[in-house]
Coordinates of C-alpha atoms in Angstrom, one line a residue:
Chain A
M40 CA -0.2 -0.1 -0.3
A41 CA 1.4 3.6 -0.7
A42 CA 1.4 4.6 2.7
C43 CA 3.7 1.6 3.9
T44 CA 6.5 2.6 1.8
R45 CA 9.1 5.5 2.4
L46 CA 8.7 7.8 -0.1
P47 CA 7.2 11.7 0.5
L48 CA 3.5 11.9 -0.5
L49 CA 4.4 14.4 -2.9
F50 CA 6.7 12.5 -4.8
P51 CA 9.0 14.8 -6.4
K52 CA 9.8 15.2 -10.1
S53 CA 13.5 15.4 -9.9
L54 CA 15.3 13.3 -6.6
P55 CA 17.8 16.1 -4.9
A56 CA 21.2 14.9 -5.7
F57 CA 24.0 14.3 -3.9
R58 CA 21.4 11.6 -2.6
N59 CA 23.8 8.7 -2.8
K60 CA 27.3 10.6 -1.5
K61 CA 29.1 6.9 -1.7
L62 CA 29.4 8.3 -5.5
V63 CA 30.0 11.5 -5.3
H64 CA 34.1 11.4 -5.0
T65 CA 34.9 7.6 -5.1
E66 CA 34.2 8.4 -9.5
A67 CA 38.1 9.5 -10.0
A68 CA 39.3 6.7 -7.9
V69 CA 37.1 4.3 -10.3
S70 CA 39.1 5.2 -13.4
E71 CA 42.3 4.2 -10.8
T72 CA 41.9 1.2 -10.2
A73 CA 43.7 0.1 -13.1
Y74 CA 42.5 -3.2 -14.9
P75 CA 44.8 -4.2 -17.4
A76 CA 44.0 -2.7 -20.3
N77 CA 41.8 -4.6 -22.9
V78 CA 44.6 -6.1 -25.6
A79 CA 44.7 -9.0 -28.0
S80 CA 46.1 -12.6 -27.5
L81 CA 50.0 -12.8 -28.0
T82 CA 49.9 -16.5 -28.2
A83 CA 46.0 -16.9 -30.1
K84 CA 46.0 -18.4 -33.4
S85 CA 44.3 -15.7 -34.8
K86 CA 45.8 -12.3 -37.3
S87 CA 45.6 -10.1 -34.0
A88 CA 48.2 -12.1 -32.0
R89 CA 50.7 -12.3 -34.7
R90 CA 49.9 -8.2 -35.1
R91 CA 50.8 -8.1 -31.2
Q92 CA 53.8 -10.3 -31.2
V93 CA 55.4 -7.6 -34.4
E94 CA 54.6 -4.9 -32.1
E95 CA 55.9 -6.4 -28.9
Q96 CA 59.3 -7.5 -31.6
V97 CA 58.8 -3.6 -32.7
K98 CA 59.4 -2.0 -29.1
K99 CA 62.0 -4.7 -27.6
I100 CA 64.4 -3.7 -30.7
T101 CA 63.9 0.2 -29.9
A102 CA 64.4 -0.5 -26.9
S103 CA 67.4 -2.8 -26.9
T104 CA 71.3 -0.9 -27.8
V105 CA 73.0 -0.9 -31.4
Q106 CA 74.7 -4.1 -31.0
E107 CA 70.9 -5.7 -30.0
K108 CA 69.3 -4.5 -32.8
L109 CA 71.8 -5.6 -35.1
S110 CA 71.6 -9.1 -33.9
L111 CA 67.9 -9.3 -33.5
L112 CA 67.4 -7.5 -36.5
T113 CA 70.2 -10.6 -38.5
R114 CA 69.2 -13.2 -36.2
I115 CA 66.5 -15.2 -38.5
Q116 CA 68.6 -17.1 -41.8
H117 CA 65.5 -16.5 -44.7
K118 CA 66.3 -17.6 -48.5
K119 CA 67.5 -13.9 -49.6
F120 CA 68.2 -12.8 -53.1
V121 CA 72.0 -11.1 -53.3
I122 CA 72.7 -8.4 -55.1
H123 CA 76.1 -8.2 -56.6
P124 CA 77.6 -4.5 -56.8
Q125 CA 79.3 -6.1 -60.4
T126 CA 76.9 -7.4 -62.2
F127 CA 76.9 -9.1 -65.6
A128 CA 72.3 -8.3 -65.4
R129 CA 71.1 -5.7 -68.4
N130 CA 70.1 -2.9 -67.3
A131 CA 70.8 -3.8 -63.1
D132 CA 70.9 0.3 -62.5
K133 CA 66.7 0.4 -63.1
W134 CA 66.7 -2.8 -60.8
Y135 CA 68.9 -1.5 -58.0
Q136 CA 67.5 2.0 -57.8
H137 CA 64.3 -0.2 -57.3
F138 CA 65.5 -2.3 -54.6
T139 CA 67.1 0.5 -52.4
K140 CA 64.4 3.9 -53.5
T141 CA 67.3 5.3 -55.0
A142 CA 67.1 8.8 -57.9
F143 CA 69.6 8.5 -59.7
V144 CA 70.5 12.5 -61.3
P145 CA 73.5 12.7 -63.2
G146 CA 75.8 15.1 -62.7
L147 CA 77.6 15.6 -59.2
P148 CA 76.4 18.2 -56.5
D149 CA 76.8 21.9 -56.5
R150 CA 80.1 21.0 -54.0
F151 CA 82.2 19.6 -57.3
T152 CA 82.6 21.9 -59.8
L153 CA 82.9 19.9 -62.9
T154 CA 84.6 22.2 -65.2
P155 CA 85.0 22.6 -69.2
E156 CA 88.2 21.7 -69.4
E157 CA 87.4 17.9 -68.9
T158 CA 87.8 16.1 -72.0
G159 CA 90.7 18.4 -72.5
G160 CA 93.9 17.6 -71.2
E161 CA 96.2 20.3 -71.8
D162 CA 94.2 22.8 -73.1
S163 CA 95.0 26.4 -74.0
S164 CA 95.9 29.0 -71.5
G165 CA 98.4 29.0 -69.2
S166 CA 95.6 29.7 -66.8
A167 CA 94.0 27.6 -66.9
A168 CA 97.7 25.3 -66.0
G169 CA 97.7 26.9 -63.4
Q170 CA 94.3 27.9 -61.8
T171 CA 93.1 25.0 -59.3
S172 CA 90.0 25.9 -58.8
V173 CA 90.0 23.7 -55.5
P174 CA 89.5 25.9 -52.7
G175 CA 92.5 25.3 -49.8
I176 CA 95.3 23.8 -52.6
G177 CA 97.4 26.4 -53.8
D178 CA 99.2 25.4 -57.2
D179 CA 102.3 23.6 -56.2
V180 CA 100.3 21.7 -54.2
F181 CA 98.2 20.8 -56.8
A182 CA 101.3 19.8 -59.2
D183 CA 102.4 18.0 -56.0
I184 CA 99.4 15.5 -56.3
R185 CA 99.6 15.2 -60.5
T186 CA 103.8 13.9 -59.8
L187 CA 102.3 11.9 -57.5
V188 CA 99.8 10.5 -60.0
T189 CA 102.4 10.0 -63.2
R190 CA 104.7 8.3 -60.3
V191 CA 101.9 6.2 -59.0
I192 CA 101.6 5.0 -62.9
L193 CA 104.2 5.0 -64.0
Q194 CA 105.5 2.9 -61.5
E195 CA 103.7 -0.4 -62.6
H196 CA 102.8 0.1 -66.2
W197 CA 106.3 0.8 -67.2
H198 CA 109.3 0.6 -64.5
L199 CA 107.5 -2.6 -62.7
K200 CA 109.2 -5.7 -65.1
K201 CA 105.3 -7.3 -64.3
R202 CA 105.5 -11.3 -66.3
R203 CA 102.7 -11.6 -68.7
P204 CA 99.5 -11.5 -66.8
F205 CA 97.3 -14.5 -66.3
L206 CA 93.8 -14.8 -67.8
Y207 CA 91.2 -12.4 -66.3
R208 CA 94.2 -11.2 -63.8
K209 CA 95.4 -8.0 -66.0
Q210 CA 93.9 -5.4 -63.8
E211 CA 94.1 -7.6 -60.6
Q212 CA 97.7 -7.5 -61.1
L213 CA 98.6 -3.8 -63.0
V214 CA 95.5 -1.6 -61.8
G215 CA 95.0 -2.5 -58.4
P216 CA 98.2 -1.2 -56.7
V217 CA 97.8 1.6 -59.2
L218 CA 94.9 2.8 -57.6
R219 CA 95.7 1.1 -53.8
S220 CA 98.9 3.5 -53.6
L221 CA 96.6 6.3 -55.5
A222 CA 94.6 6.2 -52.1
S223 CA 96.9 6.4 -50.0
G224 CA 99.3 8.5 -51.4
L225 CA 96.2 11.0 -51.8
T226 CA 95.1 10.6 -48.7
Y227 CA 99.1 11.3 -47.2
S228 CA 99.5 14.2 -48.9
L229 CA 96.4 16.1 -48.8
V230 CA 96.3 15.4 -44.5
K231 CA 97.6 19.1 -43.9
Y232 CA 94.7 20.7 -45.7
N233 CA 91.7 18.0 -44.2
P234 CA 92.0 17.1 -41.1
L235 CA 89.6 14.7 -40.7
L236 CA 92.4 12.4 -43.2
L237 CA 94.2 13.0 -39.8
L238 CA 92.2 10.3 -37.4
C239 CA 90.3 8.6 -40.4
S240 CA 91.2 5.0 -41.2
L241 CA 92.7 3.5 -44.7
D242 CA 91.0 0.3 -45.1
I243 CA 92.6 -2.5 -47.8
D244 CA 90.2 -4.9 -49.7
P245 CA 87.5 -3.9 -46.6
K246 CA 84.4 -6.2 -47.1
V247 CA 81.0 -4.2 -46.5
H248 CA 77.4 -5.7 -45.8
F249 CA 74.0 -4.9 -46.0
Y250 CA 71.5 -7.2 -45.0
W251 CA 67.8 -5.5 -45.6
R252 CA 64.3 -6.0 -46.5
R253 CA 62.1 -4.4 -49.3
G254 CA 58.5 -5.6 -50.8
E255 CA 56.8 -8.5 -51.0
R256 CA 55.3 -11.4 -52.9
I257 CA 52.8 -14.2 -52.5
I258 CA 54.4 -16.9 -51.3
P259 CA 53.1 -19.4 -54.3
K260 CA 53.5 -23.4 -53.4
G261 CA 54.7 -25.1 -50.1
H262 CA 53.3 -25.5 -46.7
R263 CA 53.2 -21.1 -46.7
K264 CA 51.4 -20.9 -49.8
G265 CA 49.2 -17.7 -50.0
R266 CA 51.2 -16.4 -47.1
L267 CA 52.7 -12.9 -48.1
E268 CA 56.1 -12.8 -47.7
P269 CA 58.9 -9.8 -47.7
T270 CA 61.4 -10.1 -49.9
R271 CA 64.9 -10.0 -48.5
F272 CA 68.6 -9.0 -50.2
Q273 CA 71.5 -8.3 -49.0
I274 CA 74.6 -7.6 -49.9
D275 CA 78.3 -8.5 -50.0
D276 CA 80.8 -6.6 -51.9
Q277 CA 84.6 -5.8 -51.2
P278 CA 85.7 -2.2 -52.4
N279 CA 89.6 -2.0 -53.3
S280 CA 90.2 0.4 -50.5
Q281 CA 88.3 3.3 -48.4
I282 CA 88.4 5.8 -45.6
R283 CA 86.2 5.8 -42.6
I284 CA 86.0 9.7 -40.8
T285 CA 85.1 10.1 -37.0
Q286 CA 83.1 12.4 -38.4
Q287 CA 80.5 12.5 -40.4
L288 CA 80.3 14.7 -43.7
P289 CA 77.8 17.4 -43.8
Q290 CA 74.4 16.5 -46.5
F291 CA 74.4 17.7 -50.1
V292 CA 71.0 18.0 -49.8
P293 CA 67.6 18.7 -47.5
L294 CA 65.8 15.2 -47.0
E295 CA 63.1 17.5 -48.4
A296 CA 64.5 18.0 -51.9
S297 CA 64.6 14.1 -52.4
Y298 CA 60.7 14.5 -51.4
T299 CA 60.5 15.1 -55.6
A300 CA 62.7 12.6 -57.3
E301 CA 61.7 9.8 -59.6
V302 CA 62.6 6.1 -58.7
P303 CA 61.8 3.7 -61.1
E304 CA 58.7 1.2 -60.4
I305 CA 59.8 -2.7 -61.3
T306 CA 56.8 -4.4 -60.7
L307 CA 58.4 -8.0 -62.0
A308 CA 60.0 -10.8 -59.9
P309 CA 63.7 -9.8 -58.9
N310 CA 64.9 -13.6 -60.2
V311 CA 63.7 -12.1 -63.8
M312 CA 66.6 -9.9 -63.4
P313 CA 68.6 -12.3 -62.8
L314 CA 69.0 -12.2 -59.3
F315 CA 69.9 -15.8 -57.3
R316 CA 68.1 -16.9 -53.9
R317 CA 70.8 -18.1 -51.1
Q318 CA 69.7 -18.4 -47.5
Y319 CA 73.4 -17.8 -45.4
D320 CA 73.9 -15.3 -42.0
N321 CA 72.7 -12.1 -42.7
N322 CA 75.3 -9.6 -42.4
I323 CA 75.8 -5.6 -41.9
F324 CA 79.3 -4.5 -41.4
T325 CA 81.3 -0.8 -42.6
G326 CA 84.4 -2.6 -43.1
S327 CA 85.0 -2.5 -39.1
K328 CA 83.1 -3.7 -35.6
L329 CA 80.8 -1.5 -33.8
P330 CA 82.8 -0.1 -31.6
D331 CA 85.5 1.2 -33.7
P332 CA 85.0 4.9 -33.6
A333 CA 86.3 6.2 -37.8
C334 CA 82.2 4.3 -38.1
Y335 CA 81.1 7.4 -40.9
G336 CA 82.2 6.8 -44.5
H337 CA 84.1 8.7 -46.3
T338 CA 85.3 7.1 -50.5
Q339 CA 85.1 4.0 -51.8
F340 CA 87.3 3.2 -54.4
H341 CA 86.3 -0.2 -56.7
L342 CA 87.8 -1.5 -59.5
V343 CA 86.6 -2.7 -62.6
P344 CA 87.3 -5.7 -63.1
D345 CA 88.9 -8.1 -66.4
R346 CA 85.2 -9.3 -67.2
Y347 CA 83.3 -6.1 -67.1
H348 CA 86.4 -3.9 -68.6
R349 CA 84.7 -1.7 -71.9
D350 CA 87.6 -3.3 -74.5
R351 CA 85.9 -7.1 -73.7
M352 CA 82.2 -5.2 -73.9
A353 CA 82.9 -3.6 -77.2
R354 CA 83.9 -6.8 -78.1
Q355 CA 80.7 -8.2 -77.3
K356 CA 78.8 -5.1 -78.7
Q357 CA 77.2 -4.1 -75.1
S358 CA 79.1 -1.0 -75.0
D359 CA 76.0 0.7 -73.5
Q360 CA 76.1 -1.5 -70.5
V361 CA 79.0 0.0 -69.5
E362 CA 78.1 3.1 -67.7
V363 CA 75.0 0.9 -66.7
F364 CA 77.7 -1.2 -65.2
L365 CA 79.2 1.9 -63.3
R366 CA 76.1 3.4 -62.1
A367 CA 74.9 -0.4 -61.1
N368 CA 78.1 -0.5 -59.3
G369 CA 77.8 2.5 -57.8
L370 CA 74.6 2.8 -56.4
A371 CA 75.0 -1.0 -55.0
S372 CA 78.4 -0.8 -52.5
L373 CA 77.4 2.8 -51.9
F374 CA 74.2 2.0 -50.7
A375 CA 75.8 -0.9 -48.4
W376 CA 77.7 1.1 -47.2
T377 CA 75.3 4.1 -46.4
G378 CA 73.4 1.7 -44.9
A379 CA 75.5 -0.4 -42.6
Q380 CA 76.4 3.6 -41.1
A381 CA 73.2 4.2 -40.3
M382 CA 72.8 0.5 -38.6
Y383 CA 75.7 1.4 -36.8
Q384 CA 74.1 4.6 -35.0
G385 CA 70.5 2.4 -34.3
F386 CA 68.1 3.7 -37.4
W387 CA 66.5 1.1 -38.9
N388 CA 63.8 0.2 -40.7
N389 CA 61.5 0.9 -38.3
E390 CA 63.8 3.8 -36.8
D391 CA 64.4 6.1 -39.8
V392 CA 67.0 8.0 -39.8
T393 CA 67.4 12.0 -38.6
R394 CA 69.8 13.0 -40.6
P395 CA 70.8 12.1 -43.8
F396 CA 74.2 9.6 -44.3
V397 CA 76.4 10.6 -47.7
S398 CA 79.0 8.5 -48.7
Q399 CA 81.2 9.2 -52.1
A400 CA 82.9 6.5 -54.4
V401 CA 85.7 6.2 -57.0
I402 CA 84.7 3.5 -60.0
T403 CA 87.9 2.7 -62.1
D404 CA 89.4 0.2 -64.4
G405 CA 92.6 2.4 -64.2
Q406 CA 92.1 4.8 -67.3
F407 CA 88.2 5.8 -66.9
F408 CA 87.0 7.0 -63.7
S409 CA 83.7 7.6 -62.7
F410 CA 82.8 9.6 -59.5
F411 CA 79.5 9.4 -57.2
C412 CA 77.7 10.2 -54.5
Y413 CA 75.4 9.0 -52.1
Q414 CA 73.0 10.4 -49.6
L415 CA 70.4 7.9 -47.8
N416 CA 67.6 9.7 -46.6
T417 CA 65.8 6.6 -44.9
L418 CA 66.0 3.4 -44.6
A419 CA 62.2 2.9 -44.3
L420 CA 61.8 -0.2 -46.9
S421 CA 59.9 -2.7 -46.1
V422 CA 56.7 -2.5 -47.3
E423 CA 54.6 -1.2 -43.3
A424 CA 57.5 1.8 -43.1
D425 CA 57.3 2.5 -46.9
A426 CA 53.6 3.8 -47.2
N427 CA 54.3 6.6 -46.0
N428 CA 57.4 7.8 -46.7
P429 CA 57.9 10.8 -49.7
R430 CA 61.7 10.4 -49.0
K431 CA 63.7 9.2 -51.5
N432 CA 68.1 8.3 -51.1
L433 CA 69.8 10.0 -54.0
L434 CA 72.8 8.7 -56.5
W435 CA 74.5 11.6 -58.3
G436 CA 76.8 10.0 -60.8
T437 CA 79.4 11.2 -63.5
E438 CA 79.6 9.6 -67.3
S439 CA 82.8 7.7 -67.5
L440 CA 86.3 10.3 -67.7
R441 CA 88.9 9.6 -69.0
L442 CA 92.5 9.9 -66.7
Y443 CA 95.5 9.8 -69.0
E444 CA 96.0 7.9 -73.5
S445 CA 98.6 5.6 -72.6
V446 CA 101.7 5.8 -71.3
Q447 CA 105.0 6.0 -73.7
D448 CA 109.0 5.6 -73.4
G449 CA 108.5 6.4 -69.8
E450 CA 105.8 8.9 -70.0
V451 CA 101.8 9.6 -69.1
V452 CA 101.0 11.2 -72.1
G453 CA 98.0 13.1 -72.1
L454 CA 96.6 13.9 -67.7
N455 CA 93.9 14.9 -67.5
D456 CA 93.8 18.0 -64.4
G457 CA 90.3 18.0 -64.3
V458 CA 90.1 15.2 -63.4
I459 CA 92.6 15.1 -61.1
K460 CA 90.9 18.3 -59.3
L461 CA 87.7 16.2 -58.9
L462 CA 89.9 13.4 -56.9
I463 CA 91.2 16.2 -55.0
Q464 CA 88.1 17.8 -54.2
F465 CA 86.3 14.5 -53.4
L466 CA 89.4 13.9 -50.9
M467 CA 89.1 17.5 -49.6
N468 CA 85.0 17.4 -48.7
Q469 CA 84.5 17.9 -44.9
P470 CA 82.3 19.8 -42.8
Chain B
M59 CA 77.7 -30.4 -85.0
P60 CA 75.3 -27.9 -86.4
V61 CA 75.2 -29.6 -89.6
T62 CA 74.1 -33.1 -90.8
R63 CA 77.3 -35.1 -91.9
L64 CA 78.2 -33.3 -95.5
L65 CA 81.3 -33.7 -96.8
Y66 CA 82.5 -30.6 -99.0
P67 CA 85.5 -29.6 -101.4
L68 CA 89.2 -29.3 -100.1
Y69 CA 89.0 -25.6 -99.3
Q70 CA 92.7 -24.3 -100.4
L71 CA 93.7 -20.3 -99.4
G72 CA 91.8 -18.4 -102.6
N73 CA 88.6 -21.0 -103.3
P74 CA 85.5 -19.3 -103.7
Q75 CA 83.6 -20.4 -100.3
L76 CA 81.2 -23.2 -101.7
R77 CA 79.5 -23.5 -98.8
I78 CA 76.0 -22.9 -97.4
F79 CA 75.4 -23.4 -94.3
R80 CA 71.7 -24.4 -93.4
P81 CA 71.5 -25.0 -89.4
N82 CA 68.4 -28.0 -89.0
W83 CA 67.8 -26.4 -85.8
F84 CA 63.9 -24.4 -85.3
L85 CA 62.9 -21.9 -82.7
T86 CA 60.0 -21.8 -81.2
L87 CA 58.7 -18.6 -80.1
V88 CA 56.4 -18.9 -77.6
R89 CA 54.0 -16.8 -74.8
P90 CA 55.8 -16.8 -71.7
G91 CA 54.6 -18.6 -68.4
K92 CA 55.9 -16.1 -65.8
E93 CA 55.9 -12.4 -67.0
Q94 CA 59.1 -11.4 -68.6
P95 CA 61.0 -8.1 -68.7
L96 CA 60.3 -6.1 -71.4
D97 CA 63.5 -6.6 -73.7
T98 CA 63.2 -10.2 -73.0
A99 CA 61.8 -12.8 -75.4
Q100 CA 61.0 -16.5 -75.0
F101 CA 61.6 -19.4 -77.4
R102 CA 61.9 -23.0 -76.8
I103 CA 64.8 -24.6 -78.8
P104 CA 66.6 -27.8 -79.7
M105 CA 68.3 -29.2 -77.5
E106 CA 71.3 -29.4 -78.7
M107 CA 71.7 -25.7 -79.1
T108 CA 74.0 -23.8 -76.9
K109 CA 73.4 -20.1 -75.7
C110 CA 76.4 -19.1 -78.3
D111 CA 74.5 -21.1 -81.1
V112 CA 71.0 -18.8 -80.3
K113 CA 72.3 -15.8 -80.5
N114 CA 74.2 -16.8 -83.4
Y115 CA 71.5 -17.8 -85.3
L116 CA 68.8 -14.8 -84.4
E117 CA 72.1 -12.4 -85.3
K118 CA 72.9 -14.2 -88.3
I119 CA 69.8 -15.4 -90.1
Y120 CA 66.7 -13.1 -88.5
N121 CA 69.2 -9.4 -88.1
V122 CA 67.9 -9.5 -84.1
P123 CA 70.3 -7.8 -82.0
V124 CA 70.6 -9.5 -79.3
G125 CA 72.3 -8.5 -75.8
A126 CA 71.8 -11.7 -73.4
V127 CA 70.6 -15.2 -73.4
R128 CA 69.9 -17.4 -70.8
T129 CA 69.1 -20.6 -71.2
R130 CA 67.4 -24.3 -68.8
I131 CA 66.0 -27.0 -69.3
Q132 CA 62.7 -28.1 -68.7
F133 CA 62.0 -31.8 -68.0
G134 CA 58.6 -32.8 -69.1
S135 CA 56.4 -34.7 -66.5
N136 CA 56.6 -38.7 -66.3
K137 CA 53.6 -39.4 -64.2
K138 CA 50.7 -39.6 -66.2
R139 CA 49.6 -43.2 -66.6
N140 CA 47.8 -44.2 -70.1
H141 CA 44.7 -46.6 -69.5
L142 CA 47.4 -49.8 -69.6
N143 CA 49.1 -48.2 -65.9
Q144 CA 52.5 -47.4 -67.6
K145 CA 53.3 -43.7 -67.4
V146 CA 53.6 -41.7 -70.4
K147 CA 55.6 -38.8 -70.7
Q148 CA 55.4 -35.7 -72.3
P149 CA 58.9 -34.6 -73.7
D150 CA 62.0 -32.4 -72.3
Y151 CA 62.5 -29.1 -73.5
K152 CA 64.7 -26.3 -73.3
V153 CA 63.8 -22.9 -73.6
A154 CA 66.3 -19.8 -74.3
Y155 CA 65.7 -16.0 -72.3
V156 CA 67.2 -14.2 -75.3
Q157 CA 67.4 -10.3 -73.8
L158 CA 67.2 -7.7 -76.9
A159 CA 69.8 -5.4 -77.3
Q160 CA 69.7 -1.6 -78.7
G161 CA 66.8 -1.1 -76.2
Q162 CA 64.7 -3.3 -78.3
T163 CA 61.2 -4.7 -76.3
F164 CA 58.9 -7.1 -77.7
T165 CA 55.6 -8.4 -76.4
F166 CA 54.2 -11.3 -77.4
P167 CA 50.6 -10.6 -79.7
D168 CA 47.8 -11.3 -78.8
I169 CA 47.2 -13.8 -81.6
I170 CA 42.8 -15.0 -80.6
P171 CA 41.0 -12.2 -79.5
D172 CA 38.3 -13.0 -77.7
K173 CA 35.2 -13.3 -79.8
E174 CA 31.8 -10.9 -79.5
R175 CA 29.2 -12.8 -79.0
A176 CA 26.5 -10.7 -79.8
P177 CA 23.9 -12.6 -82.8
T178 CA 22.9 -11.3 -85.1
E179 CA 19.4 -9.6 -86.5
G180 CA 16.1 -11.8 -87.1
S181 CA 18.4 -15.4 -86.8
M182 CA 17.8 -18.1 -84.6
E183 CA 19.8 -18.0 -81.9
E184 CA 18.9 -13.7 -81.3
M185 CA 14.9 -15.1 -81.2
Q186 CA 16.2 -18.0 -78.6
E187 CA 18.2 -16.0 -76.4
K188 CA 15.4 -12.8 -76.2
F189 CA 12.7 -15.6 -75.2
M190 CA 15.6 -16.9 -71.9
K191 CA 15.6 -13.8 -71.1
D192 CA 12.1 -13.0 -70.4
E193 CA 11.2 -16.3 -68.8
K194 CA 14.3 -15.5 -66.5
Q195 CA 12.5 -12.1 -66.8
R196 CA 9.2 -13.7 -65.4
Q197 CA 10.5 -15.5 -63.2
K198 CA 11.9 -13.3 -61.5
L199 CA 9.4 -11.3 -57.8
D200 CA 8.9 -7.8 -58.4
P201 CA 11.8 -6.1 -57.1
R202 CA 9.4 -3.7 -54.8
R203 CA 8.8 -6.6 -52.4
G204 CA 12.5 -6.2 -51.5
G205 CA 12.8 -10.3 -51.3
V206 CA 9.5 -11.5 -49.6
T207 CA 8.1 -14.4 -51.3
E208 CA 4.3 -13.8 -52.3
W209 CA 3.3 -17.1 -50.4
F210 CA 2.2 -14.0 -47.5
G211 CA -0.1 -11.2 -49.0
L212 CA -3.2 -11.0 -51.6

């Protein structure tokens, strides 16, 4: 009955507020009593569990030291495409550009002046002979370096008596020592003018390794059929010599400038190139181990082997592939080197580089020199990381320039000063 | 040996070259099963040919500038069995992937285009098709009913 209830006779329209005092101050407390966060399982056989496993792995890698990062990223072996920087494949440079997300810019960055006297060795005026547009180098130093170059070339080609080289060993016997002594001679002479070279490390026959993932494919056959698999690549390179320094070289071009560059897209599978897959240890190596203070790269020197010498290519009517080969070589070697340098600093696929890494390379077959500059703007090359990544890596490269015509009667004929100037400019590059 | 055995007159310096080489080999241009780059053409070649033979063949006879040739041998399956339960072997063949030089490209042409199924006016097929279409249309329910059957209602 109505009289038995505790309600008042006049039932109010709205009950007075704060009736139940228990609820007033405990609202904040309810949100503080933390129930565990509502996340997907870690061990279930589901897509969300797999996603969470990947996230946990990424967090674990991000939180570890550089040494552990490298070992975690290269731990598990899978079948991967092995990219050889010096390759017989045709149009290799377009493929390599796609694999490494690199845009090719003909010519060199503005820092290096390519004067029009490249093609003519002893050109006109006395002003040309004495003029060195290399900042910080006097004429007498340039003359010294010129004599050094002639001395180095003559030593191997004229003074030393060498036996007839074996088949396909001519470059190794004749030009290898030239390049090595050239690299060391130039480094020692320019130490006074480039303080970086004082603390540099000149490696002879170093090994450079890099491992990365780019692109995906659906596995066509096998017990993993139908699943997505990232395509993995490995570069194992052995330049003739390289210079490693303790400070990083300054960038050629700001990061944002690479957003507009064009990278060729290739939708075909890499094995059509032809490129072959193997499984072995994934290595990432700049030329020395992690604790080395000289962890940044300066210049690499590469030798063109007999198999890809331009005379042999001309005999096989493939002269157009000579430049392609040089570009592919420069691209792959420099990408591997700069990538390894960046990984030594702790950057990897999901943690992209905050500053561009820069390196240079000189590729030669004794007579013809090509100069390459590489700027690594991004390491995020796998499918997930590359989805919204506007950055691209940049490669500048020249055509091959002739250093000298020939060696006759103890004299080097037709020495090109422009090439020597470029070499000096390359080695003088400092922040 | 490229040519079936023939005896030629002994050659001495200055004699005219009397031999005419007509190789007994025939190449078959095929459509690639897997997608190939634009400068690559795929051939089926006799088992005895080598990469150099393919290169010379295409360059000398057909004037095709060849960049690189890669070959492989495809094993023909020996798995199928006939009505006597004997294994039936499909023949093995050699495949050559030829990359063209001088920037030339090649795509395998579409030899058999799809036929347009438009029956001619006034023919039997056209009347039959129209009849079938009308029948199907009559079988369908009123679309305004939204999938509800006609068991219910008036």
